[in-house]
Amino acid sequence: MSLKILVLDDEKIVGERLKSSLEKNGHNLEIFIDPARAMDRIQEEKFDVVILDIRMDKINGIQVLETVRKKSERTKVIMITGYATLEVARESLTKGAFDFISKPFKLKEIHQAVQNAEEALQAAGH
């Protein structure tokens, strides 16, 4: 199954690493550094998976998560952060995040989270 994935991280290198890695698995990726532009794109398009950083300048990842959940209940959101606290993880999961990964992460962790999201989408009949 080829997934439509949006990646939002204000560190350009993160998106680039994920794009080359996940596209090898046949997924279609759109990479954003600017949260406002990513939010516009989320309004236009339905994504299977959204991978997003929690800490960004103007808009934080929790706000983006809430927007994604309003737009599409089926979209699986994977949160990534270099500031992993139990409180942030709990808030993310309470507000509907599918998974939570701490930075620095291994690509294997992201691949596993995406695979889990794919299996959950298939199980739900999407």
Tab-separated table of C-alpha atoms in Angstrom:
chain	number	residue	atom	x	y	z
A	1	MET	CA	0.000	0.000	0.000
A	2	SER	CA	1.396	3.378	-1.009
A	3	LEU	CA	0.638	6.022	1.600
A	4	LYS	CA	0.282	9.780	1.172
A	5	ILE	CA	2.487	11.229	3.892
A	6	LEU	CA	2.999	14.835	4.946
A	7	VAL	CA	6.112	15.647	6.990
A	8	LEU	CA	6.338	18.920	8.897
A	9	ASP	CA	9.545	19.756	10.728
A	10	ASP	CA	11.274	23.138	10.930
A	11	GLU	CA	14.620	21.354	10.586
A	12	LYS	CA	15.020	20.850	6.840
A	13	ILE	CA	17.345	17.854	7.247
A	14	VAL	CA	14.639	15.838	9.057
A	15	GLY	CA	12.222	16.094	6.128
A	16	GLU	CA	14.945	15.292	3.620
A	17	ARG	CA	16.035	12.172	5.512
A	18	LEU	CA	12.483	10.930	5.865
A	19	LYS	CA	11.593	11.682	2.246
A	20	SER	CA	14.435	9.679	0.725
A	21	SER	CA	13.972	6.856	3.207
A	22	LEU	CA	10.179	6.473	3.004
A	23	GLU	CA	9.952	6.983	-0.762
A	24	LYS	CA	12.113	3.862	-1.144
A	25	ASN	CA	9.162	2.006	0.419
A	26	GLY	CA	6.840	3.361	-2.276
A	27	HIS	CA	5.168	6.108	-0.265
A	28	ASN	CA	4.404	9.607	-1.598
A	29	LEU	CA	5.798	12.358	0.592
A	30	GLU	CA	5.277	16.086	0.836
A	31	ILE	CA	7.753	17.917	3.040
A	32	PHE	CA	7.111	21.211	4.820
A	33	ILE	CA	9.290	23.435	6.992
A	34	ASP	CA	6.678	26.189	7.427
A	35	PRO	CA	3.725	25.153	9.637
A	36	ALA	CA	1.347	27.677	8.032
A	37	ARG	CA	1.970	26.244	4.549
A	38	ALA	CA	1.552	22.708	5.871
A	39	MET	CA	-1.769	23.681	7.481
A	40	ASP	CA	-2.992	25.080	4.142
A	41	ARG	CA	-2.024	21.824	2.417
A	42	ILE	CA	-3.792	19.749	5.094
A	43	GLN	CA	-6.973	21.703	4.298
A	44	GLU	CA	-6.616	20.916	0.575
A	45	GLU	CA	-5.583	17.272	0.678
A	46	LYS	CA	-6.288	14.162	2.734
A	47	PHE	CA	-3.148	12.419	3.941
A	48	ASP	CA	-2.881	8.882	5.271
A	49	VAL	CA	-0.086	9.793	7.662
A	50	VAL	CA	1.182	13.113	9.012
A	51	ILE	CA	4.581	13.166	10.728
A	52	LEU	CA	5.148	16.353	12.643
A	53	ASP	CA	7.476	18.077	15.028
A	54	ILE	CA	5.918	19.399	18.219
A	55	ARG	CA	8.155	22.428	18.790
A	56	MET	CA	8.117	24.992	15.981
A	57	ASP	CA	8.150	28.778	15.973
A	58	LYS	CA	4.751	30.200	15.070
A	59	ILE	CA	2.468	27.188	15.323
A	60	ASN	CA	3.146	24.182	17.519
A	61	GLY	CA	2.614	20.571	16.562
A	62	ILE	CA	-0.337	20.155	18.919
A	63	GLN	CA	-2.236	22.852	16.955
A	64	VAL	CA	-1.411	21.082	13.695
A	65	LEU	CA	-2.498	17.767	15.226
A	66	GLU	CA	-5.866	19.286	16.181
A	67	THR	CA	-6.326	20.635	12.636
A	68	VAL	CA	-5.527	17.243	11.101
A	69	ARG	CA	-7.958	15.452	13.438
A	70	LYS	CA	-10.770	17.901	12.562
A	71	LYS	CA	-10.136	17.506	8.838
A	72	SER	CA	-9.705	13.729	8.728
A	73	GLU	CA	-10.446	11.265	11.518
A	74	ARG	CA	-8.669	8.455	9.645
A	75	THR	CA	-5.309	10.234	9.251
A	76	LYS	CA	-2.622	8.765	11.516
A	77	VAL	CA	-0.453	11.441	13.139
A	78	ILE	CA	3.054	10.585	14.318
A	79	MET	CA	4.556	13.217	16.606
A	80	ILE	CA	8.327	13.701	16.825
A	81	THR	CA	10.128	15.906	19.321
A	82	GLY	CA	13.479	16.639	20.848
A	83	TYR	CA	11.668	17.743	24.014
A	84	ALA	CA	10.006	14.511	25.004
A	85	THR	CA	8.300	14.859	28.343
A	86	LEU	CA	5.592	12.618	29.668
A	87	GLU	CA	3.254	15.603	29.724
A	88	VAL	CA	3.794	16.397	26.027
A	89	ALA	CA	3.436	12.738	25.069
A	90	ARG	CA	0.220	12.432	27.060
A	91	GLU	CA	-1.251	15.608	25.541
A	92	SER	CA	-0.375	14.408	22.020
A	93	LEU	CA	-1.946	11.005	22.552
A	94	THR	CA	-5.014	12.454	24.306
A	95	LYS	CA	-5.597	14.760	21.346
A	96	GLY	CA	-5.470	11.863	18.905
A	97	ALA	CA	-1.848	11.270	17.928
A	98	PHE	CA	-1.219	7.736	16.704
A	99	ASP	CA	2.385	7.544	17.886
A	100	PHE	CA	5.076	9.610	19.598
A	101	ILE	CA	8.806	9.402	18.824
A	102	SER	CA	11.678	11.211	20.550
A	103	LYS	CA	14.535	12.885	18.695
A	104	PRO	CA	17.137	11.909	17.838
A	105	PHE	CA	15.266	9.011	16.267
A	106	LYS	CA	16.449	6.122	14.166
A	107	LEU	CA	14.887	5.823	10.710
A	108	LYS	CA	13.890	2.300	11.738
A	109	GLU	CA	11.609	3.811	14.435
A	110	ILE	CA	9.855	6.009	11.865
A	111	HIS	CA	9.508	3.080	9.434
A	112	GLN	CA	7.938	0.985	12.200
A	113	ALA	CA	5.502	3.766	13.154
A	114	VAL	CA	4.512	4.236	9.486
A	115	GLN	CA	4.055	0.487	9.077
A	116	ASN	CA	1.877	0.385	12.211
A	117	ALA	CA	-0.183	3.289	10.821
A	118	GLU	CA	-0.569	1.450	7.495
A	119	GLU	CA	-1.773	-1.689	9.290
A	120	ALA	CA	-4.243	0.355	11.359
A	121	LEU	CA	-5.590	2.019	8.175
A	122	GLN	CA	-5.998	-1.385	6.488
A	123	ALA	CA	-7.707	-2.841	9.557
A	124	ALA	CA	-10.145	0.080	9.513
A	125	GLY	CA	-10.882	-0.623	5.855
A	126	HIS	CA	-9.194	2.450	4.359
